[in-house]
Amino acid sequence: FSITRQAIINDDLDAFQRIPRLFGSAARRTVNETVYAILKDNPTMADGKSLFHADHNNLGTAGAIGEDTLNEALRLMMEQKDASGEAVLGIAPRFMIVPPALKTTALKWLKSTALPADNKSSKVFNPFQDLAELVVDASLGAAGGGSDTAWYMAADPNVIDTIEVAFLDGNETPQLETERGFEVDGMRFKVRLDFGAKAIDWRGLFKNAGA
């Protein structure tokens, strides 16, 4: 990005303060979108099968967030086995990840003390209250190239690997460089952020395609 000499002199838009902030925001969005693209794109894992696959026992019966679908999500995650296929891991979800269109529904099921279903008494206990932390991200919705119905569960990454984000030399801060131009009569700006993201283990992730 270049700023002309005239703009530098006038600095009407306070460019020297705004540009680094805009670059930083763009870098954070890029990392965020790259991670959620893994959930949306359902990449092929080392065993030749998709991240979310019936053989991985992490793909639920398509349906809206509700008692049956949440029960299934819990069961499938808890029944995941280790690499040998012998020991049951008992994985619990730490996060529920949804697009904006499902935020209200997800909050009802995660925060209500009573079971949020039709014709249910307020005394009917909601066993899913505080089941997981809610994460809402617009990248997952139709506006971000995803789905307004699909929802996900993820385990605590300290318990089992899910999606790993790695930064070159551990540097998570975008590097901003400036250069006084000769060909450009002003200054040029460049931002650099080296990172990668990859799904490591399917057993800590669950997907339901939604209603």
Short mmCIF file of C-alpha atoms in Angstrom, two decimals:
data_model
loop_
_atom_site.label_atom_id
_atom_site.label_comp_id
_atom_site.label_asym_id
_atom_site.label_seq_id
_atom_site.Cartn_x
_atom_site.Cartn_y
_atom_site.Cartn_z
CA PHE A 1 0.00 0.00 0.00
CA SER A 2 1.41 3.39 -0.94
CA ILE A 3 0.80 6.89 0.41
CA THR A 4 1.63 9.84 -1.78
CA ARG A 5 3.82 12.72 -0.69
CA GLN A 6 0.84 15.05 -0.77
CA ALA A 7 -1.18 12.75 1.52
CA ILE A 8 1.76 12.55 3.92
CA ILE A 9 1.98 16.33 4.06
CA ASN A 10 -1.76 16.78 4.54
CA ASP A 11 -2.37 13.57 6.52
CA ASP A 12 -6.06 14.43 6.45
CA LEU A 13 -7.04 10.82 7.15
CA ASP A 14 -4.49 10.25 9.93
CA ALA A 15 -3.10 7.54 7.68
CA PHE A 16 -0.02 6.65 9.72
CA GLN A 17 -2.18 5.56 12.63
CA ARG A 18 -5.03 4.04 10.66
CA ILE A 19 -3.06 1.88 8.24
CA PRO A 20 -1.27 -0.27 10.87
CA ARG A 21 -4.60 -0.86 12.63
CA LEU A 22 -6.28 -1.84 9.35
CA PHE A 23 -3.44 -4.18 8.45
CA GLY A 24 -3.61 -5.80 11.89
CA SER A 25 -7.36 -6.31 11.60
CA ALA A 26 -6.98 -7.82 8.13
CA ALA A 27 -4.31 -10.22 9.39
CA ARG A 28 -6.52 -11.40 12.26
CA ARG A 29 -9.43 -11.93 9.86
CA THR A 30 -7.19 -13.95 7.56
CA VAL A 31 -6.15 -16.30 10.36
CA ASN A 32 -9.74 -16.60 11.54
CA GLU A 33 -11.11 -17.33 8.06
CA THR A 34 -8.37 -19.89 7.38
CA VAL A 35 -9.25 -21.85 10.50
CA TYR A 36 -13.00 -21.85 9.86
CA ALA A 37 -12.42 -22.76 6.21
CA ILE A 38 -11.19 -26.13 7.50
CA LEU A 39 -14.57 -26.79 9.11
CA LYS A 40 -16.42 -25.64 5.98
CA ASP A 41 -14.24 -27.41 3.40
CA ASN A 42 -14.05 -30.74 5.27
CA PRO A 43 -10.54 -31.63 4.03
CA THR A 44 -9.17 -35.12 3.50
CA MET A 45 -7.19 -36.52 6.43
CA ALA A 46 -4.16 -38.80 6.38
CA ASP A 47 -6.36 -41.91 6.24
CA GLY A 48 -7.88 -40.74 2.96
CA LYS A 49 -11.26 -39.85 4.49
CA SER A 50 -12.83 -36.47 5.10
CA LEU A 51 -12.39 -34.73 8.44
CA PHE A 52 -16.11 -35.20 9.14
CA HIS A 53 -17.01 -38.70 7.98
CA ALA A 54 -19.31 -41.50 9.13
CA ASP A 55 -16.27 -43.75 9.54
CA HIS A 56 -14.77 -41.18 11.91
CA ASN A 57 -17.91 -41.25 14.06
CA ASN A 58 -18.01 -37.46 14.17
CA LEU A 59 -20.81 -36.72 11.71
CA GLY A 60 -24.27 -36.48 13.26
CA THR A 61 -27.69 -37.18 11.82
CA ALA A 62 -28.67 -33.93 10.12
CA GLY A 63 -31.02 -31.93 12.30
CA ALA A 64 -31.53 -28.70 14.18
CA ILE A 65 -29.96 -28.15 17.59
CA GLY A 66 -32.23 -30.06 19.97
CA GLU A 67 -32.46 -32.82 22.51
CA ASP A 68 -31.91 -35.71 20.10
CA THR A 69 -29.11 -34.13 18.09
CA LEU A 70 -27.26 -32.92 21.20
CA ASN A 71 -27.57 -36.37 22.77
CA GLU A 72 -26.08 -37.87 19.63
CA ALA A 73 -23.22 -35.35 19.60
CA LEU A 74 -22.36 -36.15 23.21
CA ARG A 75 -22.52 -39.88 22.63
CA LEU A 76 -20.37 -39.87 19.51
CA MET A 77 -17.70 -37.68 21.10
CA MET A 78 -17.58 -39.69 24.32
CA GLU A 79 -17.40 -43.00 22.45
CA GLN A 80 -14.38 -42.03 20.36
CA LYS A 81 -11.50 -44.49 20.74
CA ASP A 82 -7.75 -44.06 20.77
CA ALA A 83 -5.49 -44.81 17.80
CA SER A 84 -5.39 -48.51 18.68
CA GLY A 85 -9.19 -48.66 18.53
CA GLU A 86 -9.40 -50.21 21.99
CA ALA A 87 -9.63 -47.56 24.72
CA VAL A 88 -12.73 -45.32 24.85
CA LEU A 89 -11.60 -41.71 25.33
CA GLY A 90 -14.73 -40.20 26.91
CA ILE A 91 -14.19 -36.84 25.20
CA ALA A 92 -16.44 -34.01 26.37
CA PRO A 93 -17.23 -30.98 24.20
CA ARG A 94 -15.69 -27.69 25.27
CA PHE A 95 -17.12 -25.48 22.50
CA MET A 96 -20.26 -25.30 20.40
CA ILE A 97 -19.45 -23.44 17.18
CA VAL A 98 -22.28 -21.94 15.14
CA PRO A 99 -23.00 -19.35 12.41
CA PRO A 100 -24.90 -16.17 13.42
CA ALA A 101 -28.20 -17.66 12.21
CA LEU A 102 -28.05 -20.29 14.97
CA LYS A 103 -26.87 -18.07 17.82
CA THR A 104 -30.30 -17.62 19.43
CA THR A 105 -31.18 -21.32 19.21
CA ALA A 106 -27.81 -22.33 20.62
CA LEU A 107 -28.13 -19.89 23.52
CA LYS A 108 -31.55 -21.32 24.41
CA TRP A 109 -30.14 -24.82 24.71
CA LEU A 110 -26.92 -23.86 26.48
CA LYS A 111 -28.29 -21.29 28.91
CA SER A 112 -31.89 -22.25 29.74
CA THR A 113 -32.48 -23.92 33.09
CA ALA A 114 -35.63 -25.58 31.72
CA LEU A 115 -35.69 -27.80 28.66
CA PRO A 116 -36.42 -25.39 25.74
CA ALA A 117 -38.92 -27.56 23.89
CA ASP A 118 -42.58 -27.18 23.01
CA ASN A 119 -45.12 -27.86 25.77
CA LYS A 120 -42.44 -28.54 28.36
CA SER A 121 -42.96 -27.44 31.96
CA SER A 122 -40.50 -24.95 33.40
CA LYS A 123 -39.68 -27.64 35.94
CA VAL A 124 -38.31 -29.98 33.28
CA PHE A 125 -34.54 -29.80 33.81
CA ASN A 126 -32.35 -28.89 30.84
CA PRO A 127 -29.41 -31.34 30.93
CA PHE A 128 -27.55 -29.33 28.27
CA GLN A 129 -27.30 -26.13 30.30
CA ASP A 130 -23.67 -24.92 30.27
CA LEU A 131 -22.70 -27.97 28.22
CA ALA A 132 -20.18 -25.93 26.23
CA GLU A 133 -18.94 -22.43 25.52
CA LEU A 134 -20.70 -20.85 22.57
CA VAL A 135 -18.57 -19.57 19.70
CA VAL A 136 -20.36 -17.61 16.96
CA ASP A 137 -18.51 -16.70 13.79
CA ALA A 138 -19.82 -15.08 10.63
CA SER A 139 -17.27 -16.96 8.50
CA LEU A 140 -19.32 -20.13 9.00
CA GLY A 141 -22.59 -18.68 7.70
CA ALA A 142 -23.92 -18.42 4.17
CA ALA A 143 -22.54 -14.89 3.91
CA GLY A 144 -19.06 -16.34 4.50
CA GLY A 145 -19.49 -19.14 1.98
CA GLY A 146 -20.65 -21.67 4.56
CA SER A 147 -24.02 -22.82 5.87
CA ASP A 148 -26.65 -21.18 8.06
CA THR A 149 -27.74 -24.59 9.37
CA ALA A 150 -24.53 -26.51 10.12
CA TRP A 151 -23.18 -26.54 13.68
CA TYR A 152 -20.13 -28.02 15.33
CA MET A 153 -18.72 -29.25 18.62
CA ALA A 154 -15.05 -29.15 19.58
CA ALA A 155 -13.16 -30.63 22.51
CA ASP A 156 -10.72 -28.79 24.73
CA PRO A 157 -7.45 -28.66 22.73
CA ASN A 158 -5.59 -29.41 25.97
CA VAL A 159 -7.38 -32.77 26.08
CA ILE A 160 -7.05 -33.80 22.43
CA ASP A 161 -5.76 -32.15 19.27
CA THR A 162 -8.32 -30.48 17.03
CA ILE A 163 -7.15 -27.75 14.65
CA GLU A 164 -3.62 -26.45 15.06
CA VAL A 165 -2.60 -22.91 14.14
CA ALA A 166 1.16 -22.41 13.87
CA PHE A 167 3.08 -19.16 13.45
CA LEU A 168 6.58 -18.89 12.04
CA ASP A 169 9.02 -18.62 14.96
CA GLY A 170 6.00 -18.26 17.24
CA ASN A 171 5.41 -14.69 16.09
CA GLU A 172 1.65 -14.03 16.13
CA THR A 173 1.96 -10.29 15.49
CA PRO A 174 1.83 -8.97 11.91
CA GLN A 175 5.13 -7.39 10.86
CA LEU A 176 4.73 -3.95 9.30
CA GLU A 177 7.50 -2.56 7.10
CA THR A 178 7.75 0.88 5.54
CA GLU A 179 9.89 2.18 2.72
CA ARG A 180 10.42 5.68 1.45
CA GLY A 181 9.78 5.43 -2.24
CA PHE A 182 11.79 6.63 -5.18
CA GLU A 183 9.56 5.19 -7.88
CA VAL A 184 6.58 6.07 -5.67
CA ASP A 185 6.68 9.68 -4.54
CA GLY A 186 5.78 8.99 -0.93
CA MET A 187 5.92 5.90 1.27
CA ARG A 188 5.06 2.23 0.79
CA PHE A 189 3.76 -0.13 3.46
CA LYS A 190 3.96 -3.92 3.56
CA VAL A 191 2.53 -6.33 6.13
CA ARG A 192 3.69 -9.92 6.64
CA LEU A 193 2.25 -12.71 8.77
CA ASP A 194 3.53 -16.28 8.34
CA PHE A 195 1.14 -18.92 9.65
CA GLY A 196 -0.52 -22.19 8.80
CA ALA A 197 -3.57 -24.11 10.03
CA LYS A 198 -4.40 -27.80 9.80
CA ALA A 199 -6.85 -30.30 11.28
CA ILE A 200 -4.78 -32.67 13.42
CA ASP A 201 -7.31 -35.14 14.85
CA TRP A 202 -10.95 -35.74 13.93
CA ARG A 203 -11.85 -37.29 17.28
CA GLY A 204 -12.07 -33.93 19.03
CA LEU A 205 -14.46 -32.46 16.45
CA PHE A 206 -18.11 -33.08 15.59
CA LYS A 207 -20.39 -31.74 12.87
CA ASN A 208 -24.11 -31.72 12.26
CA ALA A 209 -25.25 -30.40 8.88
CA GLY A 210 -28.40 -29.01 10.48
CA ALA A 211 -32.06 -29.06 9.55
#
